Structure formats: C-alpha cells, structure tokens
Coordinates of C-alpha atoms and ligand atoms in Angstrom, one line a residue:
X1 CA 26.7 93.9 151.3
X2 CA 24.6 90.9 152.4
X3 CA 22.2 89.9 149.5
X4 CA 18.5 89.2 150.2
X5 CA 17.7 85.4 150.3
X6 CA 16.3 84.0 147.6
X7 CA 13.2 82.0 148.4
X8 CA 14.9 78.4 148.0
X9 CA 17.6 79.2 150.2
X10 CA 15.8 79.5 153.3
X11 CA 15.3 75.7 154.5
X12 CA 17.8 73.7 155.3
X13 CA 18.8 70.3 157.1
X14 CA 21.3 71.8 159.6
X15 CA 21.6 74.8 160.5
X16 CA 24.7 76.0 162.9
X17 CA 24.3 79.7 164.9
X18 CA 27.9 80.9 165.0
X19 CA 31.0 80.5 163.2
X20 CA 33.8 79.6 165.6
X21 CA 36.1 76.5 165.0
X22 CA 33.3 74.9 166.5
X23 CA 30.2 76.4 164.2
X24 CA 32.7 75.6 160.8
X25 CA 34.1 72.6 161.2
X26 CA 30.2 71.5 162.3
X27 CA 29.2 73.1 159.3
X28 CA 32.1 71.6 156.7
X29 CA 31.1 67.8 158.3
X30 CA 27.6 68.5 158.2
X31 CA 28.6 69.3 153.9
X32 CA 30.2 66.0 153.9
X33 CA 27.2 64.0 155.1
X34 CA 25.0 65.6 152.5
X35 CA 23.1 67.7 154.7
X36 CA 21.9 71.2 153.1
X37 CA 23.7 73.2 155.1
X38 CA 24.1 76.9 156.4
X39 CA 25.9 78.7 159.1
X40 CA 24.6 82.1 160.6
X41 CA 27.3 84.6 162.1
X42 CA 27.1 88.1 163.0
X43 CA 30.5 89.5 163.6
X44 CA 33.5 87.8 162.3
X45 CA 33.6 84.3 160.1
X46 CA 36.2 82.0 162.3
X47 CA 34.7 83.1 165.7
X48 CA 36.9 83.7 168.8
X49 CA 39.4 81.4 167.9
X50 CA 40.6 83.1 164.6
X51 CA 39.7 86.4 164.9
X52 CA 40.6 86.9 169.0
X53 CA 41.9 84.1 170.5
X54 CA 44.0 81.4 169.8
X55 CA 45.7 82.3 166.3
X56 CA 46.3 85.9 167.0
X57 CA 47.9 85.3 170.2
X58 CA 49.9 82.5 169.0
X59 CA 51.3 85.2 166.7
X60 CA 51.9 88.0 169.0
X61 CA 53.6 85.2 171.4
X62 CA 56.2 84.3 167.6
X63 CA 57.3 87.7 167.7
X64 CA 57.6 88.0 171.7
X65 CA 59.8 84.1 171.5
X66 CA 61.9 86.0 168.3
X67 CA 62.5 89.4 170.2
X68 CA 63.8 86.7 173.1
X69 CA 65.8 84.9 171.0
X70 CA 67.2 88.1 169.6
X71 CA 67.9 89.3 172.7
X72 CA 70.2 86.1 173.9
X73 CA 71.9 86.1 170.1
X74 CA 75.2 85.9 171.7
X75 CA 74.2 82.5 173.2
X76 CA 74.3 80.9 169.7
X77 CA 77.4 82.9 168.5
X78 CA 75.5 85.4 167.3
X79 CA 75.6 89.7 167.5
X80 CA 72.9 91.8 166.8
X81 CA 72.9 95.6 167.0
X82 CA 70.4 97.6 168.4
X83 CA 67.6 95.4 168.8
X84 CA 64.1 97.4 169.3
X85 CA 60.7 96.6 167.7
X86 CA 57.9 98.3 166.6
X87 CA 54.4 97.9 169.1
X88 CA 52.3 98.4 166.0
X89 CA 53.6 96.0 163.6
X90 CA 53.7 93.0 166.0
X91 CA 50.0 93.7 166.3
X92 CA 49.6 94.1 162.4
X93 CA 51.1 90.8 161.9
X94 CA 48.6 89.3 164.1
X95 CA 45.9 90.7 163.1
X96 CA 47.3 89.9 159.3
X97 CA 47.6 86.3 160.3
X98 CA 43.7 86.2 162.1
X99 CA 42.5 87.9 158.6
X100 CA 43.8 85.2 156.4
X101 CA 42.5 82.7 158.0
X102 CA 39.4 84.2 158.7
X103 CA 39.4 84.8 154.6
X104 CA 39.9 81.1 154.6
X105 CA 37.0 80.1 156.5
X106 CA 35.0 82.1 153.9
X107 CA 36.8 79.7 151.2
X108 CA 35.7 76.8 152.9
X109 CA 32.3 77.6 153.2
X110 CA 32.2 78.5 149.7
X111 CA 34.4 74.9 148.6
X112 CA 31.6 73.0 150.7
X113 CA 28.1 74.6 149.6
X114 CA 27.5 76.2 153.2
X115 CA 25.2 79.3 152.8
X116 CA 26.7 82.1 155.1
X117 CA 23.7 84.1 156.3
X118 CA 24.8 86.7 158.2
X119 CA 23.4 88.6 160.9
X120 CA 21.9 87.8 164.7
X121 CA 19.9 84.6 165.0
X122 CA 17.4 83.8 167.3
X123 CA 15.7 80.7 167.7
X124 CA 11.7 81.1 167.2
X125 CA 10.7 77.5 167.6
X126 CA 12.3 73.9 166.5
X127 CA 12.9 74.4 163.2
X128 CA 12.6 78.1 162.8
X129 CA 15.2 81.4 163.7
X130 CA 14.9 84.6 163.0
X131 CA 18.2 86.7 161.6
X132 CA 18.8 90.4 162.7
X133 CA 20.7 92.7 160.8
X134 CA 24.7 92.5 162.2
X135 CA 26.8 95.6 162.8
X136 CA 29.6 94.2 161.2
X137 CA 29.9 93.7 157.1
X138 CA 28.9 91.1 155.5
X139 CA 30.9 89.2 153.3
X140 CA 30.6 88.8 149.7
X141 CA 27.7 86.2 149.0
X142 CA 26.1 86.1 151.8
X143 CA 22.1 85.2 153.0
X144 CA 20.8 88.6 154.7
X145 CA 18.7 89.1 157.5
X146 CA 15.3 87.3 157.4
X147 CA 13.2 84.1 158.9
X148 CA 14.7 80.8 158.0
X149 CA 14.5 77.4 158.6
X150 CA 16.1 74.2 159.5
X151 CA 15.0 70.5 160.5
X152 CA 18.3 70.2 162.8
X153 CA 19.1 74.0 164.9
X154 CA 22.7 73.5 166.1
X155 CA 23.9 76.8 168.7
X156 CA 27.6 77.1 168.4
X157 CA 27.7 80.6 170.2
X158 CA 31.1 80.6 171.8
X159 CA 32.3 82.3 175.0
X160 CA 32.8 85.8 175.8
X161 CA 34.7 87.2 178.9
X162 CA 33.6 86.5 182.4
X163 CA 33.1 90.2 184.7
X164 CA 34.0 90.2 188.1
X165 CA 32.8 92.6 190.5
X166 CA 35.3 95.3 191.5
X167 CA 37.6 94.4 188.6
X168 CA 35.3 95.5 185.8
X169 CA 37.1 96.2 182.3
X170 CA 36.4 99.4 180.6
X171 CA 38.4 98.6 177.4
X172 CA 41.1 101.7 178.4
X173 CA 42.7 100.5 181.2
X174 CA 41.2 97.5 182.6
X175 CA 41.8 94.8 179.0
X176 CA 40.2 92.1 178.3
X177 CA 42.0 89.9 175.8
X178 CA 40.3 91.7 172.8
X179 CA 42.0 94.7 173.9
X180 CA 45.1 92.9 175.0
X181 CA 45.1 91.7 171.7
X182 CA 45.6 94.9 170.5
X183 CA 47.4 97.7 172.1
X184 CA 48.0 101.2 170.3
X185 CA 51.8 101.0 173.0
X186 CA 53.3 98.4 175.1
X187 CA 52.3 99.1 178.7
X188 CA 55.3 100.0 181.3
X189 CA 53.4 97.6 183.9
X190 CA 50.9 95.7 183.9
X191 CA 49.0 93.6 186.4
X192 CA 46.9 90.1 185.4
X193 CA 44.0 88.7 187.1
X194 CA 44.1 84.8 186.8
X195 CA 46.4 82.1 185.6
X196 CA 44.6 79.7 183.3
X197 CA 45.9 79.7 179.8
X198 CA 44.8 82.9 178.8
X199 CA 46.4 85.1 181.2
X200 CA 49.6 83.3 181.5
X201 CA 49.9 83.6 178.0
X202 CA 49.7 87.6 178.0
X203 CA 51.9 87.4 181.2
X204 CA 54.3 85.8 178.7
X205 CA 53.4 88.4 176.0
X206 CA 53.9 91.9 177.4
X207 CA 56.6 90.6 179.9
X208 CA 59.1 89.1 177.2
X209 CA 58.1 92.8 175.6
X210 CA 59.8 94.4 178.1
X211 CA 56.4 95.0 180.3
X212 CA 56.9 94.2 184.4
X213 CA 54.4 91.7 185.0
X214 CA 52.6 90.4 188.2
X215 CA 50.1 87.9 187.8
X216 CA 47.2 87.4 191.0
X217 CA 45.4 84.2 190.9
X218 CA 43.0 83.0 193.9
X219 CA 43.5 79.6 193.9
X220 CA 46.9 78.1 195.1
X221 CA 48.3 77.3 192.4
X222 CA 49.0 79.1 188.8
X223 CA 47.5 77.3 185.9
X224 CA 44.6 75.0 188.2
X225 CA 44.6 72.5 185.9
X226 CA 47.6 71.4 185.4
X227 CA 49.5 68.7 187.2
X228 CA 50.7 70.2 190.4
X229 CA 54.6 69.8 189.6
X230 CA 54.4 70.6 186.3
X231 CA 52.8 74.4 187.1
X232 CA 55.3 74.4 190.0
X233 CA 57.7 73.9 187.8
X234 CA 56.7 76.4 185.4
X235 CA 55.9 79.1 188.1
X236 CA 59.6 78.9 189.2
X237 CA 60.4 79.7 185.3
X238 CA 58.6 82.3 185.4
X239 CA 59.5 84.1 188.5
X240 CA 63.6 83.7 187.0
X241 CA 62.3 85.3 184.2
X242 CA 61.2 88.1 186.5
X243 CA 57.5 87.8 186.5
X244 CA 56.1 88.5 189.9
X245 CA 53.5 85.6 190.7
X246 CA 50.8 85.9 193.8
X247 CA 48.8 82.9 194.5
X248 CA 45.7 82.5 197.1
X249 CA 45.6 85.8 196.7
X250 CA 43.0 88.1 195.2
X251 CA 42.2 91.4 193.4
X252 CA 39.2 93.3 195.5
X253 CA 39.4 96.6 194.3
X254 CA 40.2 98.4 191.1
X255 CA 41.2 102.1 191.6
X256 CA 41.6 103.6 188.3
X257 CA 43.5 107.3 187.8
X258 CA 44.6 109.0 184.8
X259 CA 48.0 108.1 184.7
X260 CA 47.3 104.1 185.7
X261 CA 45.3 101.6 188.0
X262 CA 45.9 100.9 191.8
X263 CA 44.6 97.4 192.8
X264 CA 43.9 96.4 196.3
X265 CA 45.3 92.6 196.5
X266 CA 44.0 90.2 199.1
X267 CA 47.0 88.6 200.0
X268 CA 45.4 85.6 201.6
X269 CA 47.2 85.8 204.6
X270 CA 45.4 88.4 206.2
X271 CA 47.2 91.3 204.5
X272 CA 46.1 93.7 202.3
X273 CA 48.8 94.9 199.1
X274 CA 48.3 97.6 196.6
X275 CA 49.9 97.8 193.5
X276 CA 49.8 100.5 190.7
X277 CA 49.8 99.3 187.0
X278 CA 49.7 101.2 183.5
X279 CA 47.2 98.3 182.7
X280 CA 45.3 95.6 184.0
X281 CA 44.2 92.0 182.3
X282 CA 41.0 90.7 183.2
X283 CA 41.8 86.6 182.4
X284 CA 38.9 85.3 185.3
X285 CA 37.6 82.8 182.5
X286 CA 34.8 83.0 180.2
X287 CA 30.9 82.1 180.0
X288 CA 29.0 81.2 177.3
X289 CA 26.6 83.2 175.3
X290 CA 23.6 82.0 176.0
X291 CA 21.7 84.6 176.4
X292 CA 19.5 86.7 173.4
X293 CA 18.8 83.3 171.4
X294 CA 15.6 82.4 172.3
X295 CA 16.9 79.7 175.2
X296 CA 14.3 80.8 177.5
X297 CA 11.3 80.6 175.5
X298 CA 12.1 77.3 174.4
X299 CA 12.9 76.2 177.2
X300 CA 16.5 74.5 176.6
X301 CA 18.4 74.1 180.1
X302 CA 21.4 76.1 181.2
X303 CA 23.4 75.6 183.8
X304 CA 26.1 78.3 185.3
X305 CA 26.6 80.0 182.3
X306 CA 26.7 77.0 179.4
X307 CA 23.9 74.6 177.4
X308 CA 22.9 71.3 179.0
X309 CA 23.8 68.8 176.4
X310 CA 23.6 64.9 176.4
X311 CA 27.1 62.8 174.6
X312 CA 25.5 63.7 171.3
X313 CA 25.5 67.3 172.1
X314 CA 21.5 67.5 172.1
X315 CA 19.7 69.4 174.1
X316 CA 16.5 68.6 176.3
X317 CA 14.7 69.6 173.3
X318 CA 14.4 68.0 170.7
X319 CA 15.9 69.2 166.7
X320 CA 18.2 71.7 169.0
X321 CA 21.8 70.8 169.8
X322 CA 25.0 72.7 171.5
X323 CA 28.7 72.5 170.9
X324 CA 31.9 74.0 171.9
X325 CA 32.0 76.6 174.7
X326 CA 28.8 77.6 175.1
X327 CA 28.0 73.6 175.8
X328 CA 30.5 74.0 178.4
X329 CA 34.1 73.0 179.6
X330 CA 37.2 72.9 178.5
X331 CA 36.7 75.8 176.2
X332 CA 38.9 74.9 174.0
X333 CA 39.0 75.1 170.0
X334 CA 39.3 71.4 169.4
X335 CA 37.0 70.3 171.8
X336 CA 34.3 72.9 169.7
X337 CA 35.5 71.1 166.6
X338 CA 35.1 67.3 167.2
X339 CA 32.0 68.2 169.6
X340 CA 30.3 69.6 166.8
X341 CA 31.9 66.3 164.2
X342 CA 30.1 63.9 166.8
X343 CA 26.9 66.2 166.7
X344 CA 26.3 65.6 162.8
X345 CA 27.6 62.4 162.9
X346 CA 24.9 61.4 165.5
X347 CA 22.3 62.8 163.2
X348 CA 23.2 61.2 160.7
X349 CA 22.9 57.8 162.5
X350 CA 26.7 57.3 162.5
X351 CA 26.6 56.7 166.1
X352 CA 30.0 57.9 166.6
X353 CA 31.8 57.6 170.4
X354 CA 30.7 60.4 172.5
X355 CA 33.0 63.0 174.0
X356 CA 35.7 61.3 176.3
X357 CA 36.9 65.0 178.0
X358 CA 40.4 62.9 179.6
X359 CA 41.3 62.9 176.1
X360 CA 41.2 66.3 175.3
X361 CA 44.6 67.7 175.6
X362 CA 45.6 71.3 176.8
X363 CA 48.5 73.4 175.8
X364 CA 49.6 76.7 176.9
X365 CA 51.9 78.7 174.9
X366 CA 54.0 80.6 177.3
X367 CA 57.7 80.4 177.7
X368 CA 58.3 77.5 178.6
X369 CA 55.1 75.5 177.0
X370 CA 52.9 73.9 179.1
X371 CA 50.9 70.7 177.3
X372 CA 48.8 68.1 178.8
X373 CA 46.2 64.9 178.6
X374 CA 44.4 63.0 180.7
X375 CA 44.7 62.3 184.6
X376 CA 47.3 64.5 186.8
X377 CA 49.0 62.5 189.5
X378 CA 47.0 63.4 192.2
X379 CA 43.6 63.2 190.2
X380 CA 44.9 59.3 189.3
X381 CA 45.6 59.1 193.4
X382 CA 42.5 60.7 194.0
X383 CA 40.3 57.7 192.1
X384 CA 42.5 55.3 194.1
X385 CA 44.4 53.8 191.3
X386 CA 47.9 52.5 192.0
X387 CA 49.9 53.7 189.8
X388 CA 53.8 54.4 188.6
X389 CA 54.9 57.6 187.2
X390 CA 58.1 58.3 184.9
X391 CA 59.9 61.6 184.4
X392 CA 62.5 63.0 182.2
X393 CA 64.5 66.1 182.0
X394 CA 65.1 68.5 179.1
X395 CA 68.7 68.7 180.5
X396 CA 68.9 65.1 179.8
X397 CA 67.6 65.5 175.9
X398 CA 70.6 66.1 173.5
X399 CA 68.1 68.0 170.8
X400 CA 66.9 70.0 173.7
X401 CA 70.2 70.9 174.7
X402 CA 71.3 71.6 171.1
X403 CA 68.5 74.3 170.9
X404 CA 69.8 75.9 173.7
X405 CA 66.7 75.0 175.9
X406 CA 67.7 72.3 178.2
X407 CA 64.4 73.5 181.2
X408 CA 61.9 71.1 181.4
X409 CA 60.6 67.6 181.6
X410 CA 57.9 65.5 180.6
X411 CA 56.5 63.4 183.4
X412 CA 53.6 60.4 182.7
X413 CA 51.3 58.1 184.6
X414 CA 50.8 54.7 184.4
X415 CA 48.2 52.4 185.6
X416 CA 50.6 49.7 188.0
X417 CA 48.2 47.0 187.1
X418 CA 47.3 46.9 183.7
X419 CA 50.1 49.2 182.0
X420 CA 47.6 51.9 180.6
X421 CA 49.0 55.3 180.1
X422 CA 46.6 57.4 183.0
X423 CA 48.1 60.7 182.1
X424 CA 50.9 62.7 180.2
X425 CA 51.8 66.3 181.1
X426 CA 54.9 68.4 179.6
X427 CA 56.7 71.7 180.7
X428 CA 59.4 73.0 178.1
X429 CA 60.3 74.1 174.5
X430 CA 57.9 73.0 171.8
X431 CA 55.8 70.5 174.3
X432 CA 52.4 71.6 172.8
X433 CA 53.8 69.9 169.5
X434 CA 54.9 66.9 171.3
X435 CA 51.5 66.2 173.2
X436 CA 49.8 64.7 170.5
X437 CA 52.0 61.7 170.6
X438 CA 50.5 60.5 174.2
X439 CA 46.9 61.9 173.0
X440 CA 47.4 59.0 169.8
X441 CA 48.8 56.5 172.2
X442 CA 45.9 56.8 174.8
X443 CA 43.2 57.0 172.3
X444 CA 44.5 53.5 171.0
X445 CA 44.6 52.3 174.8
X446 CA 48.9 52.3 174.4
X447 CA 50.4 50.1 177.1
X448 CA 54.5 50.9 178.3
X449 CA 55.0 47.6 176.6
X450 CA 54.2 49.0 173.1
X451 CA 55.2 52.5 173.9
X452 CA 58.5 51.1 174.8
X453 CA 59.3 49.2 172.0
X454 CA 58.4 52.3 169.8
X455 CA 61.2 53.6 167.5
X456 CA 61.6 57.3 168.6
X457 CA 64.1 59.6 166.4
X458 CA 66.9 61.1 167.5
X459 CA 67.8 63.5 167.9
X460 CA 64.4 65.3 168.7
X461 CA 62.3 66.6 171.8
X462 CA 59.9 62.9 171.5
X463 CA 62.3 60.9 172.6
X464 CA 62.0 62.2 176.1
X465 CA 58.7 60.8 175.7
X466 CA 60.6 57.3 175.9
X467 CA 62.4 58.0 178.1
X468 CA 59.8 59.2 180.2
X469 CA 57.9 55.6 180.3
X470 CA 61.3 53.8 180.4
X471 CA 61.5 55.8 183.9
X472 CA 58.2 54.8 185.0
X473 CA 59.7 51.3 184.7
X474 CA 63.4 52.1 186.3
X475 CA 64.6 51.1 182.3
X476 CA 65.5 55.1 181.4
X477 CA 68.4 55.2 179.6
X478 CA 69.6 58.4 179.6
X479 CA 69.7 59.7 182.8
Ligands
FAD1 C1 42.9 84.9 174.2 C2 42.4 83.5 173.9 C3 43.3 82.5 173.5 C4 42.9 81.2 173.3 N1 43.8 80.3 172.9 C5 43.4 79.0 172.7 C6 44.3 78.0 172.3 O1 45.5 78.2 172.2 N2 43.8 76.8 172.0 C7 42.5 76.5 172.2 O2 42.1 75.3 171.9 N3 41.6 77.4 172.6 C8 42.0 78.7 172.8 N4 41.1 79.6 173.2 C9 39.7 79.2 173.3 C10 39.0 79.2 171.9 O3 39.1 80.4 171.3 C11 37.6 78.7 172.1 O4 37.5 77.5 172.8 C12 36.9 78.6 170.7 O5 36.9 79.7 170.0 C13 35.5 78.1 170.9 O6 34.9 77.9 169.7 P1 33.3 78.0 169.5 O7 33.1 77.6 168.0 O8 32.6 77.3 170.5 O9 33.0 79.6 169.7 P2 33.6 80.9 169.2 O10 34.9 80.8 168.6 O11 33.4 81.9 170.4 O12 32.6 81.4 168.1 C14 31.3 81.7 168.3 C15 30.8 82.6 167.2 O13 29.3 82.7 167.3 C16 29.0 84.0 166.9 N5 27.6 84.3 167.5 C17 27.3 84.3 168.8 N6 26.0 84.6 169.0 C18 25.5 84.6 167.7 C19 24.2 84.8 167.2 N7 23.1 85.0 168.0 N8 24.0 84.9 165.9 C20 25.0 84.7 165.0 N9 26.3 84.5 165.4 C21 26.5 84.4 166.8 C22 30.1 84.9 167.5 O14 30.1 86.1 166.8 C23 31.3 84.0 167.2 O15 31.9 84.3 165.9 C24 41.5 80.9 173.4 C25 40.6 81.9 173.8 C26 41.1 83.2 174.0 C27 40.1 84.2 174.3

C-alpha cells in the first residue's frame, strides 16, 4: 500500500497527471533534464497504451495471425492435426504481455528518480494539485494521497471511449475495447461500429477467431484516414476473408435481448437493415479526459473534447501544459511520447521543433497491415501540388512471395517539382515495420534522387520501397 509522503517529497519541478506512454516517457525526459520529477496515476502505471490498448491487442492479434497461419499449414508443406485454441489463454497471454510491461514502467520510474504518487489529481491552482485516494492498488513505493506541488503541472490524462446515443455499451453485450480486450468466450457473431484503427483491428481479431464479422462505418470509406486506394484495397481483403463491410451506413438503434443484440442499420440509401449479433463493438473514437481536473476553475480552454495547447504543448495558462490524447489528434502512443519530449524540452529552453502532425505515421495491425505518413494523394491534390506517384506490388517482391504473402503494395507521392517525398502509405504483410523507413527519409527532407541511389537488401519487404520511387519515375525495375 501507498506510503504517506514524507514532507520533502511534496514539491517538485514537473509534475505529469497520468501515466500513459505519454505521462512516462514525459516523466523519464523530464529525469534526464534534471528536473525533480513525479508522475501521479490512479489506475494502472503504462496508461491506455500498455494496459488496454495498443500492446495487449497487438498480442491478441499474434495469436489470431498464428491460429491463421496454422490453419493454412499445408500451404508451406506443413500438417497439423486438430487445430483448436483455448479463448482464455489468448487473453492470458495478453494480459501477461500488458503486465510486464506495465511492471517495467514501474522499473523505469524507479531507474530515473520519478516519485509515483498515486491516486486522483486535481489541479487547485498553478503550482498546486490535490491527490484523491485511487480504487486501484498502489504499487510498492509509492507517494499517497495528499496536497502537492509543482512549478511546471503537465496533464497527460489520455482518452477514454467516445458514447453514442442509441448504441450505448453496457460492458455485457455492447464492448468497448476494454471488454473486447477481454472476453470470458469468443462470440459466434459480432457486429462493429466504426473503421478507424481500433475497430478494424478487433474485426481482424474475433474474425480470424472464427467470429462472423460485419463492420458499419458512416463515412464512405473504411479506415477515413487512409489513402483512398490503399483502404480500398484493404476493404476488398477483407471482404475475401469474409468480413461483411457496410459503408455510409449507420447503426441507429441497439435492441438488446437475452440471447444477443438486434441493430437497426441505416443503410444510407434510404433502407433500413437489422442484424442480430451475440456482441457488439463500440469503436466510434475516443475523447479526452478532461473533465474532474480542475480545467474549469482554472480556466484552461477545451475544445470538442481535448486541451487547447500552443507547439510547446502549453496551455493558455501559464505553468500548465497538455500532451498526448487529451491535447488532441491523432491519438496515438508516439505522438503522446515526443509531445510530451518537446514539452520538457521547451521548459527547459531547449527550444526543440514543435510538433509537425504530417510526420506522424499510422499503422493498423489487421490482416493485411495498413501503415502510413504524411499526405494521401488526394490531400497532396487537394493543396494543388503537382505531383507524381509510384506504386509497387507485393506480387512483384520475391521476399514477399517467399513468405507466402504476395497481397499488397506500397504506393508514394512525390512533389513533381522539387522531388520531396509528399506521402508514403503501405497495405500488406509486415508494413507497420517498413513505415519507418519513409518517416526517416521525410524527416531528413529525402529527395527520389537520394532514395534512389539507396542500397536496399534483398531479399526483404523494403525493397518495394525502391521500387516504389523508381515507379514514380518510370525507372521500376521489377515489374
Ligand atoms: C484498443 C486500442 C488500441 C490502440 N492501438 C494503438 C496502436 O497500435 N498504436 C498507437 O500509437 N496507439 C494506439 N492506441 C492509442 C493509444 O493507446 C493512445 O494514443 C495512448 O495511450 C495515449 O497516451 P496518453 O499518455 O496520452 O494517455 P493514456 O495512455 O490514456 O494514459 C492516461 C493515464 O492517465 C491516468 N489518469 C487520467 N486522469 C487522471 C487523474 N485525474 N489522476 C491521475 N491519473 C489520471 C489514466 O488512468 C491513464 O493511465 C490504441 C488505443 C486503443 C484503445
């Protein structure tokens, strides 16, 4: 249990609300700099990402790709007998893989001289927060409840799911993703409101499990952000794969019964569907907590769910800052992380490069991966820049072929004039680990000249990356 503060240990430089990769990696930097540091957290060290997000779905989606691969053994000369899995140890492992590094976050806390004080904060005034006593245990060492202070009060509160009238969850049979994240049996059928990351990626999940799967999404196309081929693309994957996909379409009505959930579906073309599920996933995006801190009384400005914050990641007031989702869009784990570097820096007087958001890359983790950075090609039309795109197939890729998964291409997007690499966006096996190679190259401004003369090895997935700018400049070489 949490141990009272001892007198000294209530002042600090920075002080972060909220443990998240956004709140720890703040916290870890803010070590580094020399500040006298402390994080406050009141339910799980690690935040969303560790404990309910990213990590544990990225290991209920390894066992889903190993069932697969099991499944089409024969493919690579291989037999297995009576293949079947177990619903409560693929959640264990998860949940195994979330606690070590949630353990590790504790380590890392402890290696850098962060005090953990755990419990709810509040913010009093600049300067001052009050901590509540948490539900949850504390770990080992840490600050209790109590008033503390801090000359630099830095909210890394995170997200939490966003409601939507007439498709409320109730935890049973409507899911969010922390229930999704967990279920006691693999449902039969189940029905998924909204296509971003997050609910493809369950789609992916509980389909691959054996689940039938229809995913609604309201706007036309699945995965809005993406380049517009790249999620047709991926759409026309899944639908072989046997998902059933509805776009312009949406859910109006939840009807829930003992024995599963009837959804009205707004077809968009003037038609109205129903569709009964054992289970329904709520994915209609997230909003940040913003409320219960003391925003209001201070005075700090909101806007649609998320803190107002400046390049620095300050707030209209001043000693009070905001990073990661609950500063707003993309809510994504690194964009918490080198929002909140950039915040301490800034303090500091490092006066480090503000957020550029086209350089923040996305990755799904479906089947087949989805990654992305910077402009799609009509958002590069859309600003009126001329510009040459290159595209190269999986198909094409002998390392691709040799892994047995020859669907997909990588497509990028060149400025005409100058040569500067606009946008890259990827749809196929193991493209979230390719990405980073485009995200380097348009960091450092990369033109096709130098990308072209770039030594690629072979045989791997990156040299469609190549090949892909060769294309742009009718020089591909391999198909
Ligand atoms: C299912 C799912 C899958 C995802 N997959 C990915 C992915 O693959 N890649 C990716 O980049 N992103 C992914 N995300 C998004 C990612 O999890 C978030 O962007 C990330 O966690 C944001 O980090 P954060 O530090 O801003 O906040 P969070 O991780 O939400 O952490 C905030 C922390 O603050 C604590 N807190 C809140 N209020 C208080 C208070 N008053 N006092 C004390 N503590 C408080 C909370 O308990 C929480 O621990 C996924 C999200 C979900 C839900």
């Amino acid at each position: 249990m949490a141990a009272t503060p001892a007198s000294t240990d209530t002042s600090f430089d920075v002080l972060i609300i909220g443990s998240g990769p956004g709140g720890y990696v703040t916290a870890i930097r803010a070590a580094q700099l020399g500040f006298k540091t402390a994080i406050v957290e009141k339910s799980h060290l690690g935040g969303i990402c560790l404990n309910w997000g990213c990590i544990p779905t990225k290991a209920l989606l390894r066992s889903a790709e190993i069932f697969h691969y099991l499944q089409h053994a024969k493919d690579y000369g291989l037999t297995v007998e009576k293949l079947s899995f177990d619903p409560a140890a693929v959640v264990k492992r998860s949940r195994g893989v979330s606690k070590r590094l949630n353990d590790g976050v504790g380590f890392l806390m402890k290696k850098n001289k962060v005090s953990v004080i755990w419990g709810a904060a509040t913010i009093d005034a600049p300067g001052k927060i009050t901590v509540a006593k948490a539900k949850a245990d504390a770990p080992k060492g840490a600050l209790g409840p109590g008033q503390y202070q801090a000359k630099h009060i830095i909210i890394a509160t995170g997200a939490r799911p966003r409601v939507l009238p007439g498709i409320e969850p109730d935890g049973k049979q409507i899911w969010t993703y922390f229930e999704a994240m967990v279920p006691e049996k693999m449902p039969k059928s189940l029905l998924v409101v909204g296509s971003g990351a997050i609910g493809i990626e369950f789609a992916s999940f509980y389909h691959t499990m054996g689940a039938e799967v229809t995913v609604v999404e309201i706007l036309p196309q699945i995965l809005p952000v993406e380049d517009a081929e790249i999620a047709a693309f991926a759409r026309k994957q899944f639908e072989r794969q046997g998902i059933k996909i509805m776009t312009g379409a949406k859910v109006t009505k939840l009807d829930k019964k003992p024995d599963g959930v009837t959804a009205a579906i707004d077809d968009g073309k003037g038609g109205t569907k129903t569709l009964t599920v054992d289970r329904v996933i709520s994915a209609v995006g997230v909003t940040g907590n913003i409320e219960n801190i003391g925003l209001e009384k201070l005075g700090v400005k909101t806007d649609r769910g998320t803190i107002v914050i400046d390049g620095m990641c300050r707030t209209n007031v001043p000693g009070i800052y905001a990073i990661g989702d609950v500063a707003g869009p993309p809510m994504l784990a690194h964009k918490a992380e080198h929002e909140g570097v950039i915040c301490v820096e800034a303090i500091k007087g490092l006066h480090p490069h503000p957020m550029n958001k086209l350089m923040i890359p996305g990755c799904t983790y479906c089947t087949p991966q989805i990654a992305s950075v910077g402009l799609t090609e009509k958002a590069a039309k859309d600003t009126g820049l001329d510009i040459r795109v290159g595209r190269f197939p999986f198909s094409a890729n002998g390392k691709a072929i040799a892994l047995g998964e020859d669907q997909g291409f990588v497509k990028v997007i060149f400025d005409k004039k100058t040569g500067q690499l606009l946008g890259a966006h990827m749809v196929g096996a193991e493209v979230t680990e390719l990405i980073q190679g485009f995200v380097v190259a348009m960091n450092l401004e990369t033109t096709e000249e130098e990308l072209m003369h770039t030594i690629f090895p072979h045989p791997t997935l990156s040299e469609m990356m190549k090949e892909a700018v060769l294309d742009a400049y009718c020089r591909v070489l391999n198909a």
